[in-house]
mmCIF file of C-alpha atoms and ligand atoms in Angstrom:
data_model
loop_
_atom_site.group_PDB
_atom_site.id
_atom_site.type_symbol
_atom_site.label_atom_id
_atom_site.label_comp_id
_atom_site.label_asym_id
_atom_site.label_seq_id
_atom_site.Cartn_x
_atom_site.Cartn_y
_atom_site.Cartn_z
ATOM 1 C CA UNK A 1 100.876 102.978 101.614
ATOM 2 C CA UNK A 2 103.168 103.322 98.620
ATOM 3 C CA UNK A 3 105.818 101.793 99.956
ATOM 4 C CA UNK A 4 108.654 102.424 97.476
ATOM 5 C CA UNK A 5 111.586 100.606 97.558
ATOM 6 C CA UNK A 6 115.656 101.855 98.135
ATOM 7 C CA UNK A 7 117.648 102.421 95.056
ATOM 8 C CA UNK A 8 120.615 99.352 95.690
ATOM 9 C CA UNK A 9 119.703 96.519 97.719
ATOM 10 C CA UNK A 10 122.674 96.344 99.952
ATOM 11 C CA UNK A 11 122.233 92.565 99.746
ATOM 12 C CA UNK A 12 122.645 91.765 95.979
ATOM 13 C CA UNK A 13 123.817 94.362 94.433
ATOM 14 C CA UNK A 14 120.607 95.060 92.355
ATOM 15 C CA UNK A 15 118.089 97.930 92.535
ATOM 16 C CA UNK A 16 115.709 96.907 95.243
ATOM 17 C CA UNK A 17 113.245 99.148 93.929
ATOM 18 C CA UNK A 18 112.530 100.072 90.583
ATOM 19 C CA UNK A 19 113.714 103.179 89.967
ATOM 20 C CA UNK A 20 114.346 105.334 93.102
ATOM 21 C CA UNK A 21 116.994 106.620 95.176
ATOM 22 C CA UNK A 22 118.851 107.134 98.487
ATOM 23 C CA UNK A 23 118.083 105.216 101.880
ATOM 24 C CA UNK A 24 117.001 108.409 103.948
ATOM 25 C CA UNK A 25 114.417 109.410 101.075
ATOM 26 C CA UNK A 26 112.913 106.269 101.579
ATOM 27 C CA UNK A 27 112.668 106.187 105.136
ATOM 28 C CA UNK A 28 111.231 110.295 104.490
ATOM 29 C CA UNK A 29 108.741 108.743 102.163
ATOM 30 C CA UNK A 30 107.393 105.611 104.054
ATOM 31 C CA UNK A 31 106.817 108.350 106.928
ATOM 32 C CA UNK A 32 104.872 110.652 104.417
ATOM 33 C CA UNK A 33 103.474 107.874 102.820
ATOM 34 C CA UNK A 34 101.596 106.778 106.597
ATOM 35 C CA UNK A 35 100.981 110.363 107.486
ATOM 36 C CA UNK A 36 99.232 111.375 104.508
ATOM 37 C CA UNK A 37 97.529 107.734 103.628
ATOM 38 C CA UNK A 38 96.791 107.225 107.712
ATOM 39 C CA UNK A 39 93.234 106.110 106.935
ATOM 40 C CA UNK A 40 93.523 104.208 103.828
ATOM 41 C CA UNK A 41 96.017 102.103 105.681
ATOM 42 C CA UNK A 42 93.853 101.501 108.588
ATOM 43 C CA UNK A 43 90.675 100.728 106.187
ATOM 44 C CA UNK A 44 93.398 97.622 105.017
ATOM 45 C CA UNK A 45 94.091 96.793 108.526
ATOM 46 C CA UNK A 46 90.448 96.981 109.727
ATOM 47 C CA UNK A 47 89.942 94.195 107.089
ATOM 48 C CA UNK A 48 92.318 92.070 107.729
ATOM 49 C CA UNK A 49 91.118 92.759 111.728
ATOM 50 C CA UNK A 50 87.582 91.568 110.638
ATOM 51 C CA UNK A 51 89.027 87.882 109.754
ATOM 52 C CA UNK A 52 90.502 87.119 112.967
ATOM 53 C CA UNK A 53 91.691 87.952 115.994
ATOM 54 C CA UNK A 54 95.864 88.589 117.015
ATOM 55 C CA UNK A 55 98.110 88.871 119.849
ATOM 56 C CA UNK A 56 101.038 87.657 118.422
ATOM 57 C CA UNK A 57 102.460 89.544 115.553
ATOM 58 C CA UNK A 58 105.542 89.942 112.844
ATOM 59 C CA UNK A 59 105.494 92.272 110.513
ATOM 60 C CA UNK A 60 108.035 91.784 107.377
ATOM 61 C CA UNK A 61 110.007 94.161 105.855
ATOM 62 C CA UNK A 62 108.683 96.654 108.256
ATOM 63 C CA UNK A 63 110.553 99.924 107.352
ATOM 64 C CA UNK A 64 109.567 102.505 109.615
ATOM 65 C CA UNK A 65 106.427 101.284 111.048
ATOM 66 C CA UNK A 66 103.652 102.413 109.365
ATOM 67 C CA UNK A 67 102.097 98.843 109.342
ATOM 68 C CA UNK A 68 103.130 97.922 113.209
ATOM 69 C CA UNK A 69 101.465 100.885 114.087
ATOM 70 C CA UNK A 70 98.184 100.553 112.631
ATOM 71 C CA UNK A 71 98.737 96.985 113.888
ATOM 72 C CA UNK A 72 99.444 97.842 117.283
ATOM 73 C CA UNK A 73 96.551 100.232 117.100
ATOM 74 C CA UNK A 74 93.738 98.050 115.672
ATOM 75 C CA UNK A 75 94.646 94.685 117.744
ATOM 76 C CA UNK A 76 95.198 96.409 121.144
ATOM 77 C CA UNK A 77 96.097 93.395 123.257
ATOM 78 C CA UNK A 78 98.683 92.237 120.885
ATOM 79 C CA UNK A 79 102.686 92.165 120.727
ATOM 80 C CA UNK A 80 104.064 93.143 117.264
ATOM 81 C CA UNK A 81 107.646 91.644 116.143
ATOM 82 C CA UNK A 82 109.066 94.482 113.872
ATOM 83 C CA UNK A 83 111.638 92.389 110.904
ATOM 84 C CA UNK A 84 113.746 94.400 108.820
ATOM 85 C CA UNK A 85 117.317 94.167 107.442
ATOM 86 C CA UNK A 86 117.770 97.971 107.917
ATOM 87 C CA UNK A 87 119.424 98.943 111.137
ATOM 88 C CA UNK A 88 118.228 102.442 111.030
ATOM 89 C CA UNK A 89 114.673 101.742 109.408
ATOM 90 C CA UNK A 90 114.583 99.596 112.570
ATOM 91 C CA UNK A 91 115.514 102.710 114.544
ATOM 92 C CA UNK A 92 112.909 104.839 113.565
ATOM 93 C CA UNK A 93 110.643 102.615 114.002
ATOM 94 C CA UNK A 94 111.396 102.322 117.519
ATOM 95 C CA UNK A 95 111.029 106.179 118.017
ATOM 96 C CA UNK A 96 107.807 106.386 116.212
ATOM 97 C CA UNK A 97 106.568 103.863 118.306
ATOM 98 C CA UNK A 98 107.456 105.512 121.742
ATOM 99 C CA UNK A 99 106.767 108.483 120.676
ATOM 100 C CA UNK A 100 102.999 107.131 120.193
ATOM 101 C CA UNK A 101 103.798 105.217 123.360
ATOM 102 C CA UNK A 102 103.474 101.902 122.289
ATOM 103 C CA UNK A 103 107.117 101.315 122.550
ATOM 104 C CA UNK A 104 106.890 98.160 124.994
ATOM 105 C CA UNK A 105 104.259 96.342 122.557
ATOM 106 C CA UNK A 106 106.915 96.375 119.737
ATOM 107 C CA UNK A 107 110.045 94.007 119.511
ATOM 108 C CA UNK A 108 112.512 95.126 116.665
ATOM 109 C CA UNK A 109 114.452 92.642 114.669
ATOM 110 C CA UNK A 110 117.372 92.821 112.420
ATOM 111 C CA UNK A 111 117.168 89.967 110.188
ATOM 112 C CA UNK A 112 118.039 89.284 106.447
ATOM 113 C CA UNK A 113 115.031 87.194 105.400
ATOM 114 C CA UNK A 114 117.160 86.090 102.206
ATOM 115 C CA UNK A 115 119.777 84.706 104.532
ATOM 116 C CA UNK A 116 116.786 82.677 106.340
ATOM 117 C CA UNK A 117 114.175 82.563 109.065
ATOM 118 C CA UNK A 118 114.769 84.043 112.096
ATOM 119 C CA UNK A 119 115.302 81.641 115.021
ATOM 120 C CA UNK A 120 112.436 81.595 117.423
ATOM 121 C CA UNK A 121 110.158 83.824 115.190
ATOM 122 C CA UNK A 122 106.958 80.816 115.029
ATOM 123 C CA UNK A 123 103.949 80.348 116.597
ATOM 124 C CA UNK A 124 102.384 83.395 115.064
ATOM 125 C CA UNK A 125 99.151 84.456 115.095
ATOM 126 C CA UNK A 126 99.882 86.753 112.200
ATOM 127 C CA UNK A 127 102.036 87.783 110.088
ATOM 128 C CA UNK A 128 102.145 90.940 107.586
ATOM 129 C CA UNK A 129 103.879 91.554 104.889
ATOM 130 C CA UNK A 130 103.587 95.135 103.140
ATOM 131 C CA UNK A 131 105.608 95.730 100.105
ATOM 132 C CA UNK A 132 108.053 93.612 101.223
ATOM 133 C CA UNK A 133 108.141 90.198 99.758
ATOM 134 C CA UNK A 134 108.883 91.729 95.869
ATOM 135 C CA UNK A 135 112.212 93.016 97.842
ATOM 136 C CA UNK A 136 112.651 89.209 98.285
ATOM 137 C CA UNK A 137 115.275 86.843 96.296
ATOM 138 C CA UNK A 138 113.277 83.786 97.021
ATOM 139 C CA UNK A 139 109.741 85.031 98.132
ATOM 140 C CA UNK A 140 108.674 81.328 97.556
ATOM 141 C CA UNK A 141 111.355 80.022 100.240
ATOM 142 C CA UNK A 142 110.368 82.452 102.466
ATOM 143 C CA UNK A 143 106.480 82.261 102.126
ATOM 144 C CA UNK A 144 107.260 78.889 103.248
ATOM 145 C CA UNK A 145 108.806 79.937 106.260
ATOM 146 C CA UNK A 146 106.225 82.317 106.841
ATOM 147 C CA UNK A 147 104.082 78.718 106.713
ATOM 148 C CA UNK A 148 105.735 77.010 109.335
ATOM 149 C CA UNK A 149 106.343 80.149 111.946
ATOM 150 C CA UNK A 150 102.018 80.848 111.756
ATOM 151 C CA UNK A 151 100.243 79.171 114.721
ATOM 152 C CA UNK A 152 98.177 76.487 113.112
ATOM 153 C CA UNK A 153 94.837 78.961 113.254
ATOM 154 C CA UNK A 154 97.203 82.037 111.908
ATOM 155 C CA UNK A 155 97.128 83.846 108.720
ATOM 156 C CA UNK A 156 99.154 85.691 106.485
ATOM 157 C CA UNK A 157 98.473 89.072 105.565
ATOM 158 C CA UNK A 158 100.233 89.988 102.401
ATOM 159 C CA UNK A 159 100.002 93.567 101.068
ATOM 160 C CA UNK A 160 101.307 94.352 97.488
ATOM 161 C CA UNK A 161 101.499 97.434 95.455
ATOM 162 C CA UNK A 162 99.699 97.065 92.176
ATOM 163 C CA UNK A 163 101.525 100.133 90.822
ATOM 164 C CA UNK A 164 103.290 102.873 92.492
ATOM 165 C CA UNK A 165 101.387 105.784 92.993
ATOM 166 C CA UNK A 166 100.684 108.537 90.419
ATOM 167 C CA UNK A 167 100.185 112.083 91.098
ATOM 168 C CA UNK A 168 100.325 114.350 87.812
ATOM 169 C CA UNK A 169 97.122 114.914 85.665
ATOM 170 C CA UNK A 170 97.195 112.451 83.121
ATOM 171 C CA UNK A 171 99.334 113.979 80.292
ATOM 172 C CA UNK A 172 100.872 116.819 82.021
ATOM 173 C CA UNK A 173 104.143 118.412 81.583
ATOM 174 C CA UNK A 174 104.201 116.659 78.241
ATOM 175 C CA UNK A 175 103.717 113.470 79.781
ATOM 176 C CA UNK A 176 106.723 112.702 81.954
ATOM 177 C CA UNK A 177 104.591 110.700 85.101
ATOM 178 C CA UNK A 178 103.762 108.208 81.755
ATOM 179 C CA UNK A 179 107.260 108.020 80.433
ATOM 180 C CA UNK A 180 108.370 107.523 84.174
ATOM 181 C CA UNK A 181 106.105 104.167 84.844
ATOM 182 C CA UNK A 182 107.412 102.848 81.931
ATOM 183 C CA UNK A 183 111.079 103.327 82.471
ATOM 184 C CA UNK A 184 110.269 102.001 86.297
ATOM 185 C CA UNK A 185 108.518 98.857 84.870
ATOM 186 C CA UNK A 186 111.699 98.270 82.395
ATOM 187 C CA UNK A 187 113.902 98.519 85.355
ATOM 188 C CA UNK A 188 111.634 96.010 87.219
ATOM 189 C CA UNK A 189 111.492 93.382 85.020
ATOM 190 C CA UNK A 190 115.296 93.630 85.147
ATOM 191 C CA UNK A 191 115.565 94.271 89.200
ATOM 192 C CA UNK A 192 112.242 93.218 90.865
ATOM 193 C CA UNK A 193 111.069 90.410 88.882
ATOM 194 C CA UNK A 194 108.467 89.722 91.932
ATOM 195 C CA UNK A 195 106.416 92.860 91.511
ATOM 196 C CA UNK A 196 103.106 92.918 90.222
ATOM 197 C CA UNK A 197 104.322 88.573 90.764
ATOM 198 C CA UNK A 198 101.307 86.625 90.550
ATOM 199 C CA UNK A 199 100.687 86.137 94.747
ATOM 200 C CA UNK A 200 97.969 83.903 94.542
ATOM 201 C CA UNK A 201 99.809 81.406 92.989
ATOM 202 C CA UNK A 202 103.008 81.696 94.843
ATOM 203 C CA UNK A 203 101.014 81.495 97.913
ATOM 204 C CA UNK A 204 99.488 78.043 96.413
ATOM 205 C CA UNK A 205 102.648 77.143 95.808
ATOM 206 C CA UNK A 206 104.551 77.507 99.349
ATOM 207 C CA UNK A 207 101.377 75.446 100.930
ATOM 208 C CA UNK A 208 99.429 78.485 102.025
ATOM 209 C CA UNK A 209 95.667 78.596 101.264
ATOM 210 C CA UNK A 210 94.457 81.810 100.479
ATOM 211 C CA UNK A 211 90.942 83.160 101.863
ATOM 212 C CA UNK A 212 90.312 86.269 100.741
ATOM 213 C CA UNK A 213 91.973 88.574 97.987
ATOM 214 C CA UNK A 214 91.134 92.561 97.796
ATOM 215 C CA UNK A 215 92.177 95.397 96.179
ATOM 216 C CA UNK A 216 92.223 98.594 97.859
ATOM 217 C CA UNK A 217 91.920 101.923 95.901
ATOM 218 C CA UNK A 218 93.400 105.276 97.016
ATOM 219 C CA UNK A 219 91.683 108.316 95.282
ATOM 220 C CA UNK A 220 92.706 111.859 96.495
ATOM 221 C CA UNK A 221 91.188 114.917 94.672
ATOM 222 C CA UNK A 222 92.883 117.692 94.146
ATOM 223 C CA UNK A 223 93.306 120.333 95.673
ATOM 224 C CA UNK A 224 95.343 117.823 98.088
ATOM 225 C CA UNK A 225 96.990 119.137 101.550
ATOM 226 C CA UNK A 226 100.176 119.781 101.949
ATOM 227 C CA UNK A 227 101.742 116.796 103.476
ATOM 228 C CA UNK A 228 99.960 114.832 100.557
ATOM 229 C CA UNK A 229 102.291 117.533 98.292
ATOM 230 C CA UNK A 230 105.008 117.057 99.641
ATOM 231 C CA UNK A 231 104.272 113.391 99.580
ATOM 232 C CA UNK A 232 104.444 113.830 95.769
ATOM 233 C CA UNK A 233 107.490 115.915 95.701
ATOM 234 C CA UNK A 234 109.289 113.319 97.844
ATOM 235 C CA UNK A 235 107.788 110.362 95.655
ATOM 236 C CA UNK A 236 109.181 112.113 92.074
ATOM 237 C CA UNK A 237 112.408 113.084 93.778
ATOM 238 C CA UNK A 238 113.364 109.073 94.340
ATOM 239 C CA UNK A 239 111.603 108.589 90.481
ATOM 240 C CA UNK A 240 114.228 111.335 89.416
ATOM 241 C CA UNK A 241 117.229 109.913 91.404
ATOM 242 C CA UNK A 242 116.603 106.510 90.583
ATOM 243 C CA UNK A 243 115.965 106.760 86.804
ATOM 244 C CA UNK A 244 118.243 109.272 86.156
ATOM 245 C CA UNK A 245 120.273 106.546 83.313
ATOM 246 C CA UNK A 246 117.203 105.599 82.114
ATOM 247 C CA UNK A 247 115.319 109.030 81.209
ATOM 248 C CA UNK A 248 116.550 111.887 78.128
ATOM 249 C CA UNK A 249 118.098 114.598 79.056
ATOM 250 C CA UNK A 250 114.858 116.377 78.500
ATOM 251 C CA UNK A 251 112.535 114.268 80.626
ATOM 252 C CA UNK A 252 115.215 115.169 83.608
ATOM 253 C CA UNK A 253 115.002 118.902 82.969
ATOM 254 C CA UNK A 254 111.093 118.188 82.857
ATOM 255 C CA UNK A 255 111.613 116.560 85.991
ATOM 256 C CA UNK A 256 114.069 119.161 87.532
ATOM 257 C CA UNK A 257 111.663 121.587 86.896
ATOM 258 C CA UNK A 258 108.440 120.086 89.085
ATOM 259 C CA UNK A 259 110.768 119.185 91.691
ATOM 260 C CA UNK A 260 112.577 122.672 91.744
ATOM 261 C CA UNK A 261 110.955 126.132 93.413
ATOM 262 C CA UNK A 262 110.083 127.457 90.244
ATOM 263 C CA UNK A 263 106.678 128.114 89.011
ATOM 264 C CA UNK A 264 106.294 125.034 87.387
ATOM 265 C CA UNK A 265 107.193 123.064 90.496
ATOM 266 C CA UNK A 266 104.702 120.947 91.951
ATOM 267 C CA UNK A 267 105.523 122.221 95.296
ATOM 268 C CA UNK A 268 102.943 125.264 93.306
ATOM 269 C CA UNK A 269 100.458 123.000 92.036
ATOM 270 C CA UNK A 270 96.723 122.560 92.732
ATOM 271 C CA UNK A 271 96.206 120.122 90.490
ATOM 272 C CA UNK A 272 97.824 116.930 91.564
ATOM 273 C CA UNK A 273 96.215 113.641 92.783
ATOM 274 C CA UNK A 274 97.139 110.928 94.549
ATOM 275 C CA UNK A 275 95.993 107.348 92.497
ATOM 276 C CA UNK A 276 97.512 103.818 93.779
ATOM 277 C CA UNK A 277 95.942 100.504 94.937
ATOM 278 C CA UNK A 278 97.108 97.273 96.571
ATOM 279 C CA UNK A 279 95.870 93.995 96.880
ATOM 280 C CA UNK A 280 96.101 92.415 100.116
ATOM 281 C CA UNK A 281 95.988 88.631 100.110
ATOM 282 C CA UNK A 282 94.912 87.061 103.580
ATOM 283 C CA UNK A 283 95.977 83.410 103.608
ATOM 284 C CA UNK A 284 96.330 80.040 106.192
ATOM 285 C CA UNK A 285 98.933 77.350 106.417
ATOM 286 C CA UNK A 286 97.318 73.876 104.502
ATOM 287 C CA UNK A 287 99.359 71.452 107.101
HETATM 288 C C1 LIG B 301 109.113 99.326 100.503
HETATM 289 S S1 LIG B 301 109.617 99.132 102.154
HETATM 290 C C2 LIG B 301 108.073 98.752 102.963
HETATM 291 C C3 LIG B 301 108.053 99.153 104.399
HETATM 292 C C4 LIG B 301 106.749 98.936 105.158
HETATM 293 N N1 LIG B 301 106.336 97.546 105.140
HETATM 294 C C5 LIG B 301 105.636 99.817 104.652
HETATM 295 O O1 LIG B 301 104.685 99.304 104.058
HETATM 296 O O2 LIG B 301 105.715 101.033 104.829
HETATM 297 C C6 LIG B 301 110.433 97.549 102.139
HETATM 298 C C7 LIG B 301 111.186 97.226 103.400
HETATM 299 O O3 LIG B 301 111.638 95.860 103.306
HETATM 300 C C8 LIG B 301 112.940 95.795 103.849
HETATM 301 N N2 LIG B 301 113.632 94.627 103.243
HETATM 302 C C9 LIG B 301 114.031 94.503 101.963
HETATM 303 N N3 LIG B 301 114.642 93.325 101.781
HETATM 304 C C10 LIG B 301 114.650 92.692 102.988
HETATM 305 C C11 LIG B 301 115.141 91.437 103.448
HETATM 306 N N4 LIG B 301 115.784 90.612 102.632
HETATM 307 N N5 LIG B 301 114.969 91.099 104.747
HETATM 308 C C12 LIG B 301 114.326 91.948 105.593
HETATM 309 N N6 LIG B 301 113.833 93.143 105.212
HETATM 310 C C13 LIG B 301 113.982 93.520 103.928
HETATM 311 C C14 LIG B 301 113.572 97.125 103.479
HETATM 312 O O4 LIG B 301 114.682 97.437 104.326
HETATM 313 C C15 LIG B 301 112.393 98.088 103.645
HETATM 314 O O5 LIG B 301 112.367 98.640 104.939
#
């Protein structure tokens, strides 16, 4: 699920993702992120399932494949078309898919979606989108595109973080996972201007007509497994990395010290969480 973002989008220069770090951490965390939220994200896909049928698929922004997967898995006669600008995201998502066997259902791309549609990418019967289209320049040029490459009975899935994902109890270790989301939403408004965008309307607005809009919650409880934990440490590592000009000097030491082996590291602790949600917008070309 969470989805975050690299720290410098190779294409303009900016922070693609407020506030976190180095290309292999992301590709570490999108694989933690499907491992430990496997069933969550197949609850999403099961929805969007439930309004349609598939056998033609793309799936934007892709990253390593936790939605082709689930997509491959819940639509079982269907081809998926794997987009990303990322040569090695691309890469791993290749190997997770063989490994899983499902290698010859999945086509990778290599496309820049800022630089324009991808020729020969159309008559789809659906297309997802999963924390993706934020990473976008021009997400209204290319929900357009997205318009005219759906088959005229295909739909749009988009999937959008409403937040990234919290893990500390609320006020602990004086409060950093707070002082964190804030610094990350200053750095958005600066870098990612389309997070938390208002979809619905940009969907309006490129031509698509949206049918259904729901938010999914993710709730887990403490004591949470250890994949989930190291989830958490991977998530705060990329927080640490990519706000490390925006936090004090003590917030980083507060921060050094959950992500070190210490006792205060949350490597240690049975008391984190896991709290995030997404809204997934399903929606049809007008023309
Ligand atoms: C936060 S990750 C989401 C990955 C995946 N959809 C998931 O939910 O796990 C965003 C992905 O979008 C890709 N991306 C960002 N900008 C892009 C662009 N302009 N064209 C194509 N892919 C892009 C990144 O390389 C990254 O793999």
């Amino acid at each position: 699920m969470s989805t975050h973002g690299h720290h410098h989008d190779h294409h303009h220069g900016r922070h693609a993702h407020a506030g976190h770090g180095s290309h292999d951490g992301l590709a570490e965390l999108l694989e933690l992120d499907a491992a430990v939220l496997h069933d969550y994200h197949a609850g999403i896909v099961a929805w969007v399932a439930s309004q349609g049928p598939a056998r033609t698929i793309a799936d934007l922004g892709a990253g390593t494949g936790a939605g082709t997967l689930q997509l491959l898995a819940r639509f079982d006669a269907a081809t998926v078309t794997a987009v990303d600008s990322d040569d090695a995201m691309l890469h791993r998502l290749a190997a997770n898919a063989a490994a899983r066997g499902l290698g010859e259902r999945v086509r990778t791309l290599r496309a820049d979606l800022d630089a324009g549609w991808p020729a020969g990418l159309d008559g789809l019967d659906l297309i997802w989108a999963a924390n993706s289209m934020h990473h976008m320049a021009d997400p209204a040029r290319v929900l357009r595109d997205i318009g005219a490459a759906l088959a005229p009975e295909g739909r749009l899935a988009l999937s959008e973080l409403d937040a990234f994902p919290r893990f500390l109890p609320e006020g602990a270790a004086g409060g950093i996972e707070e002082r964190c989301h804030a610094a990350m939403a200053r750095r958005r408004e600066q870098d990612m201007p389309y997070m938390g965008a208002d979809w619905s309307a940009l969907l309006g607005g490129a031509g698509l007509k949206v049918e259904s809009e729901r938010r999914f919650e993710v709730t887990m409880e403490p004591p949470l497994p250890e994949a989930a934990t190291r989830y958490a440490h991977a998530s705060l590592s990329r927080t640490r990395e990519g706000l490390a000009d925006l936090l004090t000097t003590d917030d980083l030491a507060t921060l050094d010290d959950l992500l070190g082996d210490g006792e205060r590291s949350v490597l240690r602790r049975d008391d984190l969480s896991i709290r995030a949600a997404r809204t997934v917008w399903i929606a049809r070309p007008t023309a």
